[in-house]
Amino acid sequence: DEKSMAAGMMLGAPVALITSLAATRGRQMTRGQASLLRLGGYFGTWQGLGLSLLSDDVSENTGVGAALAGGLAGIGIASVAGAVTQPSTGQAALVNYGALWGTWLTFAGTQVVDMEDGDAVLATTLVGGVAGVAAGALLASKVELREGRANLINLGGIAGTVMASGL
């Protein structure tokens, strides 16, 4: 019921915060690694939830469980990737923006081609996001730029999207 859910949410946050505090005590982490972990959590949650929605048996518990599993998997993958690559904040920003733009542009593309099947739109969008992460990671391994410049480039993309939508 609602009271149980609210109580669980009230208890879950402090338990997770304290667990995270204990798990990271004494661990050296760069801002780039922290950015990748944040992306892994968000992107993994989105991918897990999206994949659960493609299932024929979608219950509330299935969606929440898939989102949690996806978020944890994303954090795990990002943790390993960050430890191996030691990304700068600019490189982490490129991977992050790759995820966002890959997801958005793929979704927009499904609308341009009049894809009407909701499951096909979602599946294509999920794959596009993964392709965006891969493209961002590849670009980040080849180019070194500061986070501020990556942010300005992203802002240019947003401005271009808004302006072009008026055409």
Coordinates of N, CA and C in Angstrom, one line a residue, residues 88-94 97 139-140 142-153:
S88 N 39.1 12.1 -17.7 CA 39.0 13.5 -17.3 C 37.5 13.9 -17.3
T89 N 37.2 15.0 -16.7 CA 35.8 15.5 -16.7 C 35.3 15.7 -18.1
G90 N 36.2 16.2 -19.0 CA 35.8 16.4 -20.4 C 35.4 15.1 -21.1
Q91 N 36.3 14.1 -20.8 CA 36.0 12.8 -21.5 C 34.7 12.2 -20.9
A92 N 34.5 12.3 -19.6 CA 33.2 11.8 -19.0 C 32.0 12.6 -19.6
A93 N 32.2 13.9 -19.8 CA 31.1 14.7 -20.4 C 30.8 14.2 -21.8
L94 N 31.8 13.8 -22.6 CA 31.5 13.4 -24.0 C 30.8 12.0 -23.9
Y97 N 27.1 13.0 -22.9 CA 26.4 13.6 -24.0 C 26.2 12.6 -25.1
L139 N 35.0 8.7 -29.1 CA 35.5 10.0 -29.3 C 36.3 10.5 -28.1
A140 N 35.9 10.2 -26.9 CA 36.6 10.6 -25.7 C 38.0 10.0 -25.7
K142 N 39.9 9.6 -28.2 CA 40.7 10.1 -29.3 C 40.9 11.6 -29.1
V143 N 40.0 12.3 -28.4 CA 40.0 13.8 -28.3 C 40.1 14.2 -26.8
E144 N 40.9 15.1 -26.5 CA 40.9 15.6 -25.1 C 40.4 17.1 -25.1
L145 N 39.3 17.3 -24.5 CA 38.8 18.6 -24.3 C 38.3 18.8 -22.9
R146 N 38.2 20.1 -22.6 CA 37.7 20.4 -21.2 C 36.2 20.2 -21.1
E147 N 35.8 20.0 -19.9 CA 34.4 19.8 -19.6 C 33.6 21.0 -20.1
G148 N 34.1 22.2 -19.8 CA 33.4 23.4 -20.2 C 33.1 23.5 -21.7
R149 N 34.1 23.1 -22.5 CA 33.9 23.1 -24.0 C 32.9 22.0 -24.4
A150 N 32.9 20.9 -23.7 CA 31.9 19.8 -24.0 C 30.5 20.4 -23.7
N151 N 30.4 21.1 -22.6 CA 29.1 21.6 -22.2 C 28.6 22.7 -23.2
L152 N 29.6 23.5 -23.7 CA 29.2 24.5 -24.7 C 28.8 23.9 -26.0
I153 N 29.5 22.8 -26.4 CA 29.1 22.1 -27.6 C 27.7 21.5 -27.5

